[in-house]
Coordinates of C-alpha atoms in Angstrom, one line a residue:
X1481 CA -22.7 -51.0 26.6
X1482 CA -20.3 -49.0 24.5
X1483 CA -20.2 -45.3 24.3
X1484 CA -19.5 -43.2 21.2
X1485 CA -15.9 -42.5 22.3
X1486 CA -15.1 -46.3 22.5
X1487 CA -15.1 -46.5 18.7
X1488 CA -12.9 -43.5 18.3
X1489 CA -10.4 -44.8 20.9
X1490 CA -10.2 -48.2 19.2
X1491 CA -9.6 -46.7 15.7
X1492 CA -5.9 -47.1 14.7
X1493 CA -4.0 -43.9 14.5
X1494 CA -2.1 -42.8 11.3
X1495 CA 1.1 -43.8 13.0
X1496 CA -0.2 -47.3 13.8
X1497 CA -1.4 -47.7 10.2
X1498 CA 2.0 -46.6 8.8
X1499 CA 3.9 -48.9 11.2
X1500 CA 1.8 -51.9 10.2
X1501 CA 2.4 -51.1 6.5
X1502 CA 6.2 -51.0 7.1
X1503 CA 5.9 -54.4 8.8
X1504 CA 3.9 -55.8 5.9
X1505 CA 6.4 -54.5 3.3
X1506 CA 9.2 -56.1 5.2
X1507 CA 7.4 -59.4 5.6
X1508 CA 6.5 -59.7 1.8
X1509 CA 10.3 -59.8 1.0
X1510 CA 9.9 -58.3 -2.5
X1511 CA 12.1 -55.4 -1.5
X1512 CA 15.8 -55.9 -0.4
X1513 CA 16.1 -55.6 3.4
X1514 CA 19.0 -53.1 3.0
X1515 CA 16.8 -50.7 1.0
X1516 CA 14.0 -51.0 3.6
X1517 CA 16.5 -50.4 6.4
X1518 CA 17.8 -47.3 4.7
X1519 CA 14.3 -46.0 4.0
X1520 CA 13.0 -46.7 7.5
X1521 CA 16.1 -45.0 9.1
X1522 CA 15.1 -41.8 7.4
X1523 CA 12.5 -40.1 9.6
X1524 CA 10.8 -38.2 6.8
X1525 CA 10.2 -41.5 4.9
X1526 CA 9.3 -43.5 8.0
X1527 CA 6.3 -41.3 8.6
X1528 CA 4.9 -42.0 5.1
X1529 CA 2.9 -45.1 4.0
X1530 CA 5.2 -47.6 2.2
X1531 CA 3.9 -49.9 -0.5
X1532 CA 5.3 -52.1 -3.2
X1533 CA 4.5 -52.7 -6.8
X1534 CA 6.5 -54.3 -9.6
X1535 CA 9.4 -54.8 -7.3
X1536 CA 9.5 -51.1 -6.4
X1537 CA 9.4 -49.3 -3.1
X1538 CA 6.9 -46.5 -3.1
X1539 CA 5.9 -43.9 -0.5
X1540 CA 2.5 -42.3 -0.1
X1541 CA 1.3 -39.2 1.7
X1542 CA -2.0 -41.0 2.5
X1543 CA -2.9 -44.5 3.9
X1544 CA -5.7 -45.6 1.6
X1545 CA -5.5 -46.7 -2.0
X1546 CA -5.1 -45.3 -4.6
X1547 CA -2.0 -43.9 -2.9
X1548 CA -0.4 -40.6 -3.8
X1549 CA 2.0 -40.5 -6.7
X1550 CA 4.0 -37.4 -5.9
X1551 CA 7.1 -39.0 -4.4
X1552 CA 9.9 -40.7 -6.3
X1553 CA 10.2 -44.5 -5.8
X1554 CA 13.1 -47.0 -5.9
X1555 CA 13.7 -50.2 -7.8
X1556 CA 16.7 -52.5 -7.9
X1557 CA 18.8 -51.9 -11.0
X1558 CA 20.0 -54.8 -13.1
X1559 CA 23.7 -55.2 -12.6
X1560 CA 23.5 -53.6 -9.1
X1561 CA 22.5 -50.4 -7.5
X1562 CA 19.1 -48.8 -7.4
X1563 CA 17.0 -46.8 -9.9
X1564 CA 15.2 -43.8 -8.4
X1565 CA 12.3 -42.9 -10.6
X1566 CA 9.2 -40.8 -10.6
X1567 CA 7.1 -39.5 -9.2
X1568 CA 5.5 -40.4 -12.5
X1569 CA 6.5 -43.5 -14.4
X1570 CA 7.8 -41.4 -17.3
X1571 CA 10.3 -39.6 -15.0
X1572 CA 13.7 -40.8 -14.0
X1573 CA 15.9 -39.3 -11.2
X1574 CA 18.9 -41.5 -11.7
X1575 CA 21.0 -44.5 -10.6
X1576 CA 22.3 -44.8 -7.1
X1577 CA 25.1 -47.2 -6.0
X1578 CA 23.8 -47.8 -2.5
X1579 CA 20.5 -47.9 -0.7
X1580 CA 21.4 -44.8 1.3
X1581 CA 22.2 -42.8 -1.9
X1582 CA 18.8 -43.9 -3.4
X1583 CA 17.0 -42.8 -0.2
X1584 CA 18.8 -39.5 -0.2
X1585 CA 17.7 -38.9 -3.8
X1586 CA 14.1 -39.6 -2.8
X1587 CA 14.2 -37.3 0.3
X1588 CA 15.7 -34.5 -1.8
X1589 CA 12.6 -34.6 -3.9
X1590 CA 9.9 -34.8 -1.3
X1591 CA 7.0 -32.4 -1.9
X1592 CA 7.0 -29.2 0.1
X1593 CA 5.4 -29.7 3.5
X1594 CA 5.4 -33.5 3.2
X1595 CA 4.4 -34.6 6.7
X1596 CA 3.0 -37.7 8.3
X1597 CA 0.7 -39.9 6.2
X1598 CA -2.9 -38.7 6.2
X1599 CA -5.4 -41.3 7.2
X1600 CA -7.6 -41.5 4.1
X1601 CA -7.5 -41.5 0.3
X1602 CA -5.7 -39.1 -2.0
X1603 CA -9.0 -37.3 -2.7
X1604 CA -9.6 -36.9 1.1
X1605 CA -6.1 -35.6 1.5
X1606 CA -6.5 -33.1 -1.3
X1607 CA -9.8 -31.9 0.2
X1608 CA -8.1 -31.6 3.6
X1609 CA -5.2 -29.6 2.2
X1610 CA -7.5 -27.3 0.3
X1611 CA -9.1 -26.1 3.5
X1612 CA -6.3 -26.5 6.0
X1613 CA -3.1 -24.4 6.1
X1614 CA -1.4 -26.9 8.4
X1615 CA -0.1 -30.4 7.8
X1616 CA -2.3 -33.5 8.6
X1617 CA -2.4 -34.7 12.2
X1618 CA -0.3 -37.9 13.0
X1619 CA -3.5 -39.3 14.4

């Protein structure tokens, strides 16, 4: 017989969910390994939920779709380098020559208080932030 706490203890933590997402993004091979390496090496990005779309590397402050769109994203530029855009599709940050430069451009534009990815949806994150003065728990 299982107790109530068995379910809680078997639920993946936010850190586990984010780590699995990083493995999935790397395994799908749509994003250059050197860009993923640079992003993962940055602790402030490594704690966010990575996802890809249209050949772009995105970062979300929550783990469930529809992910947050408040962090710039990176795409390979034709002719070399990387475009850093966003957070909205109509916004462009600029061209970076190296993956490390692109990642630095993203980190410079992280929202204030951007902490570990919240386990839940953007709506749940917004509700949590509306009532909590602290950052989400890592899980």
